[in-house]
CSV table of C-alpha atoms in Angstrom, one decimal:
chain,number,residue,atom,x,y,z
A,150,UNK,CA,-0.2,18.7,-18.8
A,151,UNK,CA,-4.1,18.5,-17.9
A,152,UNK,CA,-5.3,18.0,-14.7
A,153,UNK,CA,-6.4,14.1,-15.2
A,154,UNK,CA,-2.4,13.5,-15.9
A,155,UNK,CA,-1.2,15.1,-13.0
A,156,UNK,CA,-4.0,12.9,-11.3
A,157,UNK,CA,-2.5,9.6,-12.5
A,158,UNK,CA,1.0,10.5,-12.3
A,159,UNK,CA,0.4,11.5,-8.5
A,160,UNK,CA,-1.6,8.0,-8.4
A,161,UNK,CA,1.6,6.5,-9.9
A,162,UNK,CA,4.0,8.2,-7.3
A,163,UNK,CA,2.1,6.5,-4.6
A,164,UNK,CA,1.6,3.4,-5.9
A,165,UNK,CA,6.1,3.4,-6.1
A,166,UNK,CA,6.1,4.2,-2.5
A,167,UNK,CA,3.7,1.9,-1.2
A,168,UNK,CA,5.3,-0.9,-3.6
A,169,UNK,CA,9.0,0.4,-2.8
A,170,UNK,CA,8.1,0.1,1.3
A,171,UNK,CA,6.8,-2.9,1.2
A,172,UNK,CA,8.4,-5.0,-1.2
A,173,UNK,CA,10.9,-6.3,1.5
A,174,UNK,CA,8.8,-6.8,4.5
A,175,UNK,CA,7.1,-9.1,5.2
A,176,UNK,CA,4.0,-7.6,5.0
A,177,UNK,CA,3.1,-7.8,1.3
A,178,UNK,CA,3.4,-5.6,-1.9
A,179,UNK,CA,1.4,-7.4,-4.2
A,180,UNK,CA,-1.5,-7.3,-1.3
A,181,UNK,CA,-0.7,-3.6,-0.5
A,182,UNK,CA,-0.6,-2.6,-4.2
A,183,UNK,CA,-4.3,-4.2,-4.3
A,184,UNK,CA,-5.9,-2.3,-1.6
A,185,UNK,CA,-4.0,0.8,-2.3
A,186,UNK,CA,-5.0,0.3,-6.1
A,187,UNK,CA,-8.4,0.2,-4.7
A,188,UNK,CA,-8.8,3.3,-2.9
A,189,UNK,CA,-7.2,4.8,-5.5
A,190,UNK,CA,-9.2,3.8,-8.3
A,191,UNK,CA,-6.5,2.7,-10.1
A,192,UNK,CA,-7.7,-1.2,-11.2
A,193,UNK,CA,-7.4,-1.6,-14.4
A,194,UNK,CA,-5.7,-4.1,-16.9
A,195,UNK,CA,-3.2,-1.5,-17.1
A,196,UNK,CA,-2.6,-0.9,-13.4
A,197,UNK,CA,-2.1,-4.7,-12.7
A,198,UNK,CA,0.9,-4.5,-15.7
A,199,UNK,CA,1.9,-1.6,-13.7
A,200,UNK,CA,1.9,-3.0,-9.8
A,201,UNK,CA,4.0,-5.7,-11.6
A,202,UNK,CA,6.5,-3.8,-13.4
A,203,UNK,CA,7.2,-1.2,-10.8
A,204,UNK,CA,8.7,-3.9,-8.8
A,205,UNK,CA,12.2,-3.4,-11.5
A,206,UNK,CA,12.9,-0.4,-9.2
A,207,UNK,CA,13.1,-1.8,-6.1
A,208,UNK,CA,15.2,-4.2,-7.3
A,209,UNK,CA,17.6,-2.0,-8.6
A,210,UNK,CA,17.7,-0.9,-5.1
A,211,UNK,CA,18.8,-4.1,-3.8
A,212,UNK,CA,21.4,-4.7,-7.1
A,213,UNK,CA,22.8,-1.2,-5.8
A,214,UNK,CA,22.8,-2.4,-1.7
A,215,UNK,CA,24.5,-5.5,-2.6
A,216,UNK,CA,26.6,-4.3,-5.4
A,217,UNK,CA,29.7,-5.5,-3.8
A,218,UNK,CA,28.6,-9.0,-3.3
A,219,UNK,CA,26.9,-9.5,-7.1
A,220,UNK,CA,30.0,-8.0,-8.5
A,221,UNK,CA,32.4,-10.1,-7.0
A,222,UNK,CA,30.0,-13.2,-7.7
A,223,UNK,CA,30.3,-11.8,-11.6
A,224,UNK,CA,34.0,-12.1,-11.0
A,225,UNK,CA,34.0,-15.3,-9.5
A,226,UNK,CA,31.9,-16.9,-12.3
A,227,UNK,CA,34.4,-15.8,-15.1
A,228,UNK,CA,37.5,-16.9,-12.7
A,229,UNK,CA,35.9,-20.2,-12.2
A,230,UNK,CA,35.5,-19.4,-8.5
A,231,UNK,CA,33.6,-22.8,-6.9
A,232,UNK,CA,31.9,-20.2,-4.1
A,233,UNK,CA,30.3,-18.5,-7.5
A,234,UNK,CA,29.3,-21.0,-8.9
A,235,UNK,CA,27.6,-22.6,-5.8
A,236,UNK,CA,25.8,-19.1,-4.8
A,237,UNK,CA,24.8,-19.0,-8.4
A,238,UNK,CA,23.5,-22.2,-8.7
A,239,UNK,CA,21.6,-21.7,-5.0
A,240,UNK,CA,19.7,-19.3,-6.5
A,241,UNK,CA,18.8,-20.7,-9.5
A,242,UNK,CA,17.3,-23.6,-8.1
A,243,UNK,CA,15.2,-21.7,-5.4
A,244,UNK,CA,14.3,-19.5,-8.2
A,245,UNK,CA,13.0,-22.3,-10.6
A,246,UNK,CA,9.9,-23.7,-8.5
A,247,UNK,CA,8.2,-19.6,-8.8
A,248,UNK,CA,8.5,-20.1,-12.5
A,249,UNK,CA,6.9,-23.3,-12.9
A,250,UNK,CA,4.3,-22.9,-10.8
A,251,UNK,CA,3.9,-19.3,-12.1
A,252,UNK,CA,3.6,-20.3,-15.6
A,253,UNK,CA,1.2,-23.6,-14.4
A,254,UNK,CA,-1.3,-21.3,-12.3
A,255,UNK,CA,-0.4,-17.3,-12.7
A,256,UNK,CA,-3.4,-16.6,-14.8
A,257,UNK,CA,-5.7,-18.7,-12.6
A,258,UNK,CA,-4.4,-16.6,-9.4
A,259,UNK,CA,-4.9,-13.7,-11.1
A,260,UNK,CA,-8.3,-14.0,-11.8
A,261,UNK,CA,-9.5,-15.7,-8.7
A,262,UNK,CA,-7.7,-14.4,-5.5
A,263,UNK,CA,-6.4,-11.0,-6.5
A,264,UNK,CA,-9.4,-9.1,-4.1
A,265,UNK,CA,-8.9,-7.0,-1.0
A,266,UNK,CA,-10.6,-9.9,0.9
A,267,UNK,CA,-8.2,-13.0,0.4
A,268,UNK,CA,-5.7,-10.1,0.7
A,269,UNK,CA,-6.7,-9.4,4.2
A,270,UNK,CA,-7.4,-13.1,4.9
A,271,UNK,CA,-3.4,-13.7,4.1
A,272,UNK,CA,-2.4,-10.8,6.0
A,273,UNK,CA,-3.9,-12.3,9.3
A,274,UNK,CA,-2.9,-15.7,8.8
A,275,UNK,CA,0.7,-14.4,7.7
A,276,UNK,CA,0.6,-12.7,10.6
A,277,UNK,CA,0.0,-15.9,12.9
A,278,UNK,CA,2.4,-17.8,11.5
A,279,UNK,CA,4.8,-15.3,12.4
A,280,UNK,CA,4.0,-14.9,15.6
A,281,UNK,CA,4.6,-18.8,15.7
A,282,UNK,CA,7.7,-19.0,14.3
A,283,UNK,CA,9.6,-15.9,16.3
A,284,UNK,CA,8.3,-17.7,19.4
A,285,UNK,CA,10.3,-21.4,18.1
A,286,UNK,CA,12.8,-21.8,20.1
A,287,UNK,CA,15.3,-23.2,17.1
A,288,UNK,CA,18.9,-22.8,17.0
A,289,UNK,CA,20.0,-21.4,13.0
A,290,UNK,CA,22.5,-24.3,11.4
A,291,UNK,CA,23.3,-22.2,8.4
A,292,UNK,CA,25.0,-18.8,9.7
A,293,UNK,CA,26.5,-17.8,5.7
A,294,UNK,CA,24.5,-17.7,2.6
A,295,UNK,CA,27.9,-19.6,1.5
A,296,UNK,CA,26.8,-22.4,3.5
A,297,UNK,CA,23.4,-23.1,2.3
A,298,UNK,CA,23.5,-26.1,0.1
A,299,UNK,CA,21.4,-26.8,-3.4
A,300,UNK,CA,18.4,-28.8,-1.0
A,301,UNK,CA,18.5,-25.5,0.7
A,302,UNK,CA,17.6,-23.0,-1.3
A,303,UNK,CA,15.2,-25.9,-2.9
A,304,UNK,CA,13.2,-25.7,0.1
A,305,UNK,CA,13.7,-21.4,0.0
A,306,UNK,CA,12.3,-21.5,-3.5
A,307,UNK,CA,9.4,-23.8,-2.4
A,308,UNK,CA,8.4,-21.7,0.1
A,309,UNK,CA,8.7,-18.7,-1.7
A,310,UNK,CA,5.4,-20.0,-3.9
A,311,UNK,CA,3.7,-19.2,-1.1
A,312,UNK,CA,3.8,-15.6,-2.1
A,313,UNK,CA,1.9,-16.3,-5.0
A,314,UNK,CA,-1.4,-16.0,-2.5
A,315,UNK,CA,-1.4,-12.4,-2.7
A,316,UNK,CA,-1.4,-11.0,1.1
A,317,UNK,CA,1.3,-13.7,1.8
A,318,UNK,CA,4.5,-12.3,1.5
A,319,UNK,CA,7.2,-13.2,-1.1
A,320,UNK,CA,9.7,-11.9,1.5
A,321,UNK,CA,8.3,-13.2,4.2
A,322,UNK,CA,7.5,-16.4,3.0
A,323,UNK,CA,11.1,-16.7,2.3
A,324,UNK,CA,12.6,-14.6,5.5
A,325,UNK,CA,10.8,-17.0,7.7
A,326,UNK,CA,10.3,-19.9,5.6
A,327,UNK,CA,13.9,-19.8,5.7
A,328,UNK,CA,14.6,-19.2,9.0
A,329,UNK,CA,12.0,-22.1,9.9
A,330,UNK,CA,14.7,-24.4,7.6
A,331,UNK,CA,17.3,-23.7,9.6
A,332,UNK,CA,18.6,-20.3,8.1
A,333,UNK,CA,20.4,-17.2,10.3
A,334,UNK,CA,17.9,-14.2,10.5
A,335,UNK,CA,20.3,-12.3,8.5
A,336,UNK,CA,20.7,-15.4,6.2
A,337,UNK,CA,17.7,-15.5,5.5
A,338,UNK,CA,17.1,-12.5,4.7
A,339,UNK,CA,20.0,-11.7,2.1
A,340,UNK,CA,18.9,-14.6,0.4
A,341,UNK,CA,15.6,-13.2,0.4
A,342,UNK,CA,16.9,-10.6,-1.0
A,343,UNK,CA,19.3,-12.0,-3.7
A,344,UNK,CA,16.0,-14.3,-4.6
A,345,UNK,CA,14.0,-11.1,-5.4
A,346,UNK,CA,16.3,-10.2,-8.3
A,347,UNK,CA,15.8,-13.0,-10.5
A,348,UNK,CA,12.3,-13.7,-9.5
A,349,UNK,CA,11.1,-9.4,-9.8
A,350,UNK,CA,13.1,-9.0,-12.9
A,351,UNK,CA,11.6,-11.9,-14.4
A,352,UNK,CA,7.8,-11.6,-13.2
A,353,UNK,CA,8.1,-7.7,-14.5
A,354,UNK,CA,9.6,-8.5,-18.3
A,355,UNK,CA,6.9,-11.5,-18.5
A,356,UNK,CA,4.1,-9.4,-17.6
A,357,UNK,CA,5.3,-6.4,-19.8
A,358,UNK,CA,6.0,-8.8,-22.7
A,359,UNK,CA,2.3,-10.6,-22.8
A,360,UNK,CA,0.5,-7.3,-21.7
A,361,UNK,CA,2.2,-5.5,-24.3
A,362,UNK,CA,-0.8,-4.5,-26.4
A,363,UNK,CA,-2.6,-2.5,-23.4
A,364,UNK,CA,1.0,-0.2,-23.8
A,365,UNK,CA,2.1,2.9,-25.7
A,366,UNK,CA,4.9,5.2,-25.3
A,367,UNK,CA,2.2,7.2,-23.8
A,368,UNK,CA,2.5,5.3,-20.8
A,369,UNK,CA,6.4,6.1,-20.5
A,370,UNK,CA,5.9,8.9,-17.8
A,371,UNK,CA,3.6,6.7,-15.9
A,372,UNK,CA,5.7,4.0,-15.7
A,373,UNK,CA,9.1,6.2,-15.1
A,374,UNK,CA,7.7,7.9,-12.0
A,375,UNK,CA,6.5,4.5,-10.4
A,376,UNK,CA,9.6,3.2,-11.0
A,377,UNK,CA,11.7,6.1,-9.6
A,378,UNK,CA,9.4,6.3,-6.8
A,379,UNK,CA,9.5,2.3,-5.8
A,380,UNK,CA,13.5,2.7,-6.2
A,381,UNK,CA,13.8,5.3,-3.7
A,382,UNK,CA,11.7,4.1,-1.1
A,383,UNK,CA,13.1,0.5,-1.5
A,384,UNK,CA,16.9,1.8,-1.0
A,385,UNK,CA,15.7,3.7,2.0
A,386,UNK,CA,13.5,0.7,3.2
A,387,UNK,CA,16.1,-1.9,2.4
A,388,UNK,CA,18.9,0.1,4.1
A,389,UNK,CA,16.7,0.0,7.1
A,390,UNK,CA,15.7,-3.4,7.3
A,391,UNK,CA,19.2,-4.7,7.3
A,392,UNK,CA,19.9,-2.3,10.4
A,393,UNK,CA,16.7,-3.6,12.1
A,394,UNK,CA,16.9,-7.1,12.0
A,395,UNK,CA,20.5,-7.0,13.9
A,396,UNK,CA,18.5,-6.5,16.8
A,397,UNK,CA,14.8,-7.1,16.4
A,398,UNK,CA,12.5,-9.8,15.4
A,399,UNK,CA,9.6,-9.4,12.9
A,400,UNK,CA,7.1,-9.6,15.8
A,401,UNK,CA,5.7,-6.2,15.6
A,402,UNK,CA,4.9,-6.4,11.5
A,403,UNK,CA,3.3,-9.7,12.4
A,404,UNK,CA,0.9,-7.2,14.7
A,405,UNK,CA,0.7,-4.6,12.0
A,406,UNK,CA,-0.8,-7.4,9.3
A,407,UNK,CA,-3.1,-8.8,12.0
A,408,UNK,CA,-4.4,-5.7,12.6
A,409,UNK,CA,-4.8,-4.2,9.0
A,410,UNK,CA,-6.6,-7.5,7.8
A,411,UNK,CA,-9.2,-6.9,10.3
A,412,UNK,CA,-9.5,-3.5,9.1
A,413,UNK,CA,-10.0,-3.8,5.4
A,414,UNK,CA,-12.0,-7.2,6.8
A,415,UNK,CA,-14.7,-4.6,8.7
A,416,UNK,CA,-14.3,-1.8,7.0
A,417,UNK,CA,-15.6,-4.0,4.2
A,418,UNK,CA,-18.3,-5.7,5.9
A,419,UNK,CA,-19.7,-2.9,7.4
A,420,UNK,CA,-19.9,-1.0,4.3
A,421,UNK,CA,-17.7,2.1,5.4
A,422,UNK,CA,-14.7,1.3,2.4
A,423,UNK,CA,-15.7,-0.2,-0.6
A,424,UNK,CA,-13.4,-2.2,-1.9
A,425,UNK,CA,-13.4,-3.3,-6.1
A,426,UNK,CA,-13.2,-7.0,-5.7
């Protein structure tokens, strides 16, 4: 291979990490994916197909993490288990608000607030909000994902649209959405997590399906590697997160967006990065 395709796979690699780490905190991946696709040159009509369709690995890291739990739900469903069929039902409702709205205003978002600086905008004010909420003083009413009714994840899947700011947070508009509704920590976040697959899968097979004439099989190894790469880093990442948050709050990444927004943020202004708007 020439050098320019060892350039772009390496490009690729890091766009997997970076989407793979930060997929499920709530810190953004849509928002890191921007900046990083920034310094890395890597903007095109092609790369935003990409940033999108890499997410499919890191939910196959999550299918694999929660294996045990989607399987027996499979089960359940054919046995005419009434749990099943509530969990299932649960997520499609909180899933259904992401795809109307998506479909009503994606390509408007897309063309108008996919820059570094509403990016780093969100980031700060993300970062605020969590800093509010870990400091409520609420006691959780919903301790199982079990227990969540269909008004529930209604609110979940509301809240999730959010995310659709880029720099918000699809995670954590729905960790702490949810936790703000009432929801465990650890609720909240599996359901964050069992949202993800429906709503990741789906956003990646739209966005591969109407972008489909800017693809070849030419792009096959560019898309496999950012794929491996965002499912490694996502089984690590998730693996870790659901240790974490036994013990710890999300105070410190509310620090780390409030403090990376007012880097790109100056950096920008002062003309030391430049950032393709």
């Amino acid at each position: 291979m020439d050098v320019a395709l060892w350039v772009l796979l390496a490009k690729a690699a890091v766009m997997g990490v970076v989407e793979g780490l930060t997929e499920f905190l709530p810190i953004s991946s849509t928002g890191h994916l921007i900046l990083a696709g920034s310094l890395l040159g890597f903007t095109d009509d092609k790369s935003k197909v990409f940033d999108i369709a890499i997410q499919t690995g890191a939910i196959v890291a999550v299918i694999i993490v929660y294996w045990q739990r989607l399987r027996d739900t499979a089960a359940g469903l054919v046995q005419g288990s009434a749990q099943a069929r509530r969990f299932t039902l649960n997520v499609a409702i909180a899933f259904a608000p992401a795809v109307v709205l998506g479909l009503l205003f994606g390509k408007a978002i897309k063309a108008n607030l996919f820059t570094p600086t509403v990016v780093a905008s969100a980031f700060i004010v993300g970062g605020f909000v969590i800093l509010w909420a870990e400091r409520r003083t609420v006691a959780a009413s919903i301790r199982s994902v079990d227990d969540m009714t269909p008004l529930d994840a209604l609110k979940v899947g509301l809240v999730q649209c959010l995310a659709m700011i880029p720099g918000t947070s699809r995670s954590g508009a729905t960790i702490i959405g949810g936790m703000l509704l009432g929801l465990d920590r650890k609720v909240a976040t599996d359901f964050s997590f069992y949202l993800a697959i429906p709503t990741l899968v789906g956003a990646g097979a739209y966005s591969l399906y109407k972008e489909r004439a800017l693809l070849s099989m030419a792009d096959l190894p560019l898309f496999g590697v950012g794929l491996l790469f965002s499912f490694i880093s996502a089984w690590i990442c998730v693996r870790w997160l659901l240790r974490y948050i036994a013990s710890h709050t999300f105070t410190p990444f509310a620090w780390y967006r409030i403090a990376f927004g007012i880097v790109v943020l100056v950096t920008a202004q002062m003309g030391w990065v430049t950032w393709a708007e």
